[in-house]
Amino acid sequence: MAEQAVKLRCQRIGCNATFTEDDNPEGSCCFHDSGPIFHDGMKEWSCCKKRSHDFSLFLEIPGCKTGTHTTEKPVLNKPSATKTTRTPTPVVTASTSATSKESCPRCSQGFFCSDHGSQPKAQNPSPVAPANSSADVKESSPPKKIVDINQPQTCKNKGCGKVFKEIDNHETACSYHPGPAVFHDRVRGWKCCDIYVKEFDEFMTIPPCKKGWHDADPVP
């Protein structure tokens, strides 16, 4: 009986796929070959200049280079610090600050956002609520999403990102960081487990510190 090939995990930044040595053709790996740049809340891949304020969306930016998978940790090309293009910051009025913060994907996922972190909360008048206001609030809450228990879903918990089925989900299925992630000067890490490193590839290998249920639609 033929021995089953061992699946290996690709170590290139932006790939994270599994492969076997017998099935590793040229072009099967899509990765980033240069390290990221963090500046004023903006994250950018120096190799393809694609950027995002939101850390989860930043990690989902597809790689810009192709090649073969590898189990060796790559040496990233250090991004040059000679130029840092700053985008103009839009002026946000006090009346719209609360709305923009609620709609910001970075704020909604628990990450610190330099755009909204220091904004004052909008001062809304507090009118006298009618007697049946609590019942109206309950009725207006959105219905829960119904998902097929055998449908593959991607866990959105920070540090997980695995594909799972609800039928196999349980209270210790997911290993994740409750967060938030911290990026300050040249140090990055997780506040939940108080681990901080200097290199981005080291940050990506910090093991999750909590177990729980997989969640494809986490509450902000």
mmCIF file of N, CA and C in Angstrom, residues 132-178:
data_model
loop_
_atom_site.group_PDB
_atom_site.id
_atom_site.type_symbol
_atom_site.label_atom_id
_atom_site.label_comp_id
_atom_site.label_asym_id
_atom_site.label_seq_id
_atom_site.Cartn_x
_atom_site.Cartn_y
_atom_site.Cartn_z
ATOM 1 N N ASN A 132 -42.650 52.223 25.754
ATOM 2 C CA ASN A 132 -42.446 50.990 25.006
ATOM 3 C C ASN A 132 -41.180 51.017 24.172
ATOM 4 N N SER A 133 -40.207 51.905 24.505
ATOM 5 C CA SER A 133 -38.991 52.029 23.698
ATOM 6 C C SER A 133 -38.143 50.772 23.764
ATOM 7 N N SER A 134 -38.072 50.111 24.943
ATOM 8 C CA SER A 134 -37.241 48.909 25.063
ATOM 9 C C SER A 134 -37.762 47.789 24.178
ATOM 10 N N ALA A 135 -39.096 47.696 24.060
ATOM 11 C CA ALA A 135 -39.672 46.662 23.198
ATOM 12 C C ALA A 135 -39.359 46.941 21.743
ATOM 13 N N ASP A 136 -39.349 48.244 21.358
ATOM 14 C CA ASP A 136 -39.042 48.603 19.978
ATOM 15 C C ASP A 136 -37.608 48.251 19.627
ATOM 16 N N VAL A 137 -36.687 48.450 20.590
ATOM 17 C CA VAL A 137 -35.282 48.142 20.341
ATOM 18 C C VAL A 137 -35.103 46.659 20.112
ATOM 19 N N LYS A 138 -35.782 45.840 20.897
ATOM 20 C CA LYS A 138 -35.651 44.390 20.725
ATOM 21 C C LYS A 138 -36.188 43.945 19.374
ATOM 22 N N GLU A 139 -37.306 44.577 18.950
ATOM 23 C CA GLU A 139 -37.905 44.189 17.682
ATOM 24 C C GLU A 139 -37.054 44.612 16.491
ATOM 25 N N SER A 140 -36.267 45.697 16.661
ATOM 26 C CA SER A 140 -35.477 46.213 15.551
ATOM 27 C C SER A 140 -34.115 45.541 15.415
ATOM 28 N N SER A 141 -33.736 44.669 16.360
ATOM 29 C CA SER A 141 -32.442 44.005 16.271
ATOM 30 C C SER A 141 -32.417 43.089 15.050
ATOM 31 N N PRO A 142 -31.294 43.077 14.307
ATOM 32 C CA PRO A 142 -31.231 42.294 13.067
ATOM 33 C C PRO A 142 -31.298 40.797 13.344
ATOM 34 N N PRO A 143 -31.936 40.029 12.475
ATOM 35 C CA PRO A 143 -32.013 38.575 12.674
ATOM 36 C C PRO A 143 -30.648 37.933 12.480
ATOM 37 N N LYS A 144 -30.415 36.816 13.172
ATOM 38 C CA LYS A 144 -29.153 36.105 13.037
ATOM 39 C C LYS A 144 -29.079 35.404 11.684
ATOM 40 N N LYS A 145 -27.869 35.361 11.144
ATOM 41 C CA LYS A 145 -27.652 34.730 9.842
ATOM 42 C C LYS A 145 -27.754 33.212 9.982
ATOM 43 N N ILE A 146 -28.525 32.596 9.088
ATOM 44 C CA ILE A 146 -28.700 31.144 9.088
ATOM 45 C C ILE A 146 -27.677 30.533 8.129
ATOM 46 N N VAL A 147 -26.867 29.610 8.640
ATOM 47 C CA VAL A 147 -25.787 29.017 7.852
ATOM 48 C C VAL A 147 -25.943 27.502 7.856
ATOM 49 N N ASP A 148 -25.715 26.894 6.703
ATOM 50 C CA ASP A 148 -25.714 25.435 6.588
ATOM 51 C C ASP A 148 -24.569 24.876 7.433
ATOM 52 N N ILE A 149 -24.852 23.894 8.285
ATOM 53 C CA ILE A 149 -23.823 23.384 9.190
ATOM 54 C C ILE A 149 -22.695 22.675 8.458
ATOM 55 N N ASN A 150 -22.896 22.317 7.194
ATOM 56 C CA ASN A 150 -21.848 21.666 6.397
ATOM 57 C C ASN A 150 -21.172 22.619 5.419
ATOM 58 N N GLN A 151 -21.525 23.900 5.488
ATOM 59 C CA GLN A 151 -20.943 24.895 4.570
ATOM 60 C C GLN A 151 -19.580 25.354 5.079
ATOM 61 N N PRO A 152 -18.530 25.266 4.273
ATOM 62 C CA PRO A 152 -17.210 25.752 4.715
ATOM 63 C C PRO A 152 -17.238 27.269 4.933
ATOM 64 N N GLN A 153 -16.687 27.696 6.063
ATOM 65 C CA GLN A 153 -16.599 29.110 6.388
ATOM 66 C C GLN A 153 -15.182 29.420 6.853
ATOM 67 N N THR A 154 -14.793 30.681 6.740
ATOM 68 C CA THR A 154 -13.469 31.102 7.197
ATOM 69 C C THR A 154 -13.606 31.817 8.530
ATOM 70 N N CYS A 155 -12.878 31.340 9.535
ATOM 71 C CA CYS A 155 -12.929 31.956 10.861
ATOM 72 C C CYS A 155 -12.271 33.329 10.820
ATOM 73 N N LYS A 156 -12.960 34.342 11.352
ATOM 74 C CA LYS A 156 -12.453 35.712 11.341
ATOM 75 C C LYS A 156 -11.836 36.114 12.676
ATOM 76 N N ASN A 157 -11.724 35.174 13.616
ATOM 77 C CA ASN A 157 -11.043 35.499 14.865
ATOM 78 C C ASN A 157 -9.579 35.826 14.579
ATOM 79 N N LYS A 158 -9.049 36.830 15.268
ATOM 80 C CA LYS A 158 -7.677 37.284 15.024
ATOM 81 C C LYS A 158 -6.682 36.171 15.340
ATOM 82 N N GLY A 159 -5.802 35.898 14.390
ATOM 83 C CA GLY A 159 -4.784 34.877 14.584
ATOM 84 C C GLY A 159 -5.202 33.490 14.177
ATOM 85 N N CYS A 160 -6.473 33.312 13.735
ATOM 86 C CA CYS A 160 -6.934 31.972 13.325
ATOM 87 C C CYS A 160 -6.981 31.897 11.803
ATOM 88 N N GLY A 161 -8.097 32.317 11.188
ATOM 89 C CA GLY A 161 -8.214 32.311 9.736
ATOM 90 C C GLY A 161 -8.405 30.944 9.112
ATOM 91 N N LYS A 162 -8.729 29.925 9.916
ATOM 92 C CA LYS A 162 -8.892 28.581 9.372
ATOM 93 C C LYS A 162 -10.286 28.409 8.758
ATOM 94 N N VAL A 163 -10.390 27.475 7.820
ATOM 95 C CA VAL A 163 -11.674 27.121 7.219
ATOM 96 C C VAL A 163 -12.307 26.023 8.081
ATOM 97 N N PHE A 164 -13.589 26.183 8.421
ATOM 98 C CA PHE A 164 -14.253 25.226 9.294
ATOM 99 C C PHE A 164 -15.695 25.019 8.851
ATOM 100 N N LYS A 165 -16.305 23.961 9.384
ATOM 101 C CA LYS A 165 -17.732 23.710 9.199
ATOM 102 C C LYS A 165 -18.396 23.778 10.561
ATOM 103 N N GLU A 166 -19.592 24.349 10.610
ATOM 104 C CA GLU A 166 -20.280 24.535 11.878
ATOM 105 C C GLU A 166 -20.557 23.207 12.569
ATOM 106 N N ILE A 167 -20.698 22.155 11.792
ATOM 107 C CA ILE A 167 -20.976 20.845 12.389
ATOM 108 C C ILE A 167 -19.784 20.347 13.204
ATOM 109 N N ASP A 168 -18.562 20.793 12.850
ATOM 110 C CA ASP A 168 -17.350 20.377 13.572
ATOM 111 C C ASP A 168 -16.907 21.412 14.596
ATOM 112 N N ASN A 169 -17.639 22.508 14.727
ATOM 113 C CA ASN A 169 -17.238 23.592 15.627
ATOM 114 C C ASN A 169 -17.519 23.211 17.075
ATOM 115 N N HIS A 170 -16.600 23.573 17.979
ATOM 116 C CA HIS A 170 -16.807 23.331 19.410
ATOM 117 C C HIS A 170 -16.018 24.356 20.205
ATOM 118 N N GLU A 171 -16.115 24.288 21.524
ATOM 119 C CA GLU A 171 -15.614 25.358 22.390
ATOM 120 C C GLU A 171 -14.089 25.466 22.443
ATOM 121 N N THR A 172 -13.351 24.499 21.914
ATOM 122 C CA THR A 172 -11.887 24.587 21.868
ATOM 123 C C THR A 172 -11.356 24.413 20.447
ATOM 124 N N ALA A 173 -12.229 24.561 19.444
ATOM 125 C CA ALA A 173 -11.807 24.341 18.052
ATOM 126 C C ALA A 173 -10.897 25.446 17.545
ATOM 127 N N CYS A 174 -11.053 26.651 18.063
ATOM 128 C CA CYS A 174 -10.327 27.824 17.545
ATOM 129 C C CYS A 174 -9.244 28.270 18.509
ATOM 130 N N SER A 175 -8.057 28.526 17.982
ATOM 131 C CA SER A 175 -6.971 29.151 18.747
ATOM 132 C C SER A 175 -6.774 30.551 18.172
ATOM 133 N N TYR A 176 -6.942 31.560 19.009
ATOM 134 C CA TYR A 176 -6.943 32.923 18.486
ATOM 135 C C TYR A 176 -6.445 33.917 19.530
ATOM 136 N N HIS A 177 -6.288 35.170 19.098
ATOM 137 C CA HIS A 177 -5.957 36.274 19.988
ATOM 138 C C HIS A 177 -7.216 37.109 20.214
ATOM 139 N N PRO A 178 -7.651 37.300 21.456
ATOM 140 C CA PRO A 178 -8.777 38.207 21.680
ATOM 141 C C PRO A 178 -8.412 39.651 21.384
#
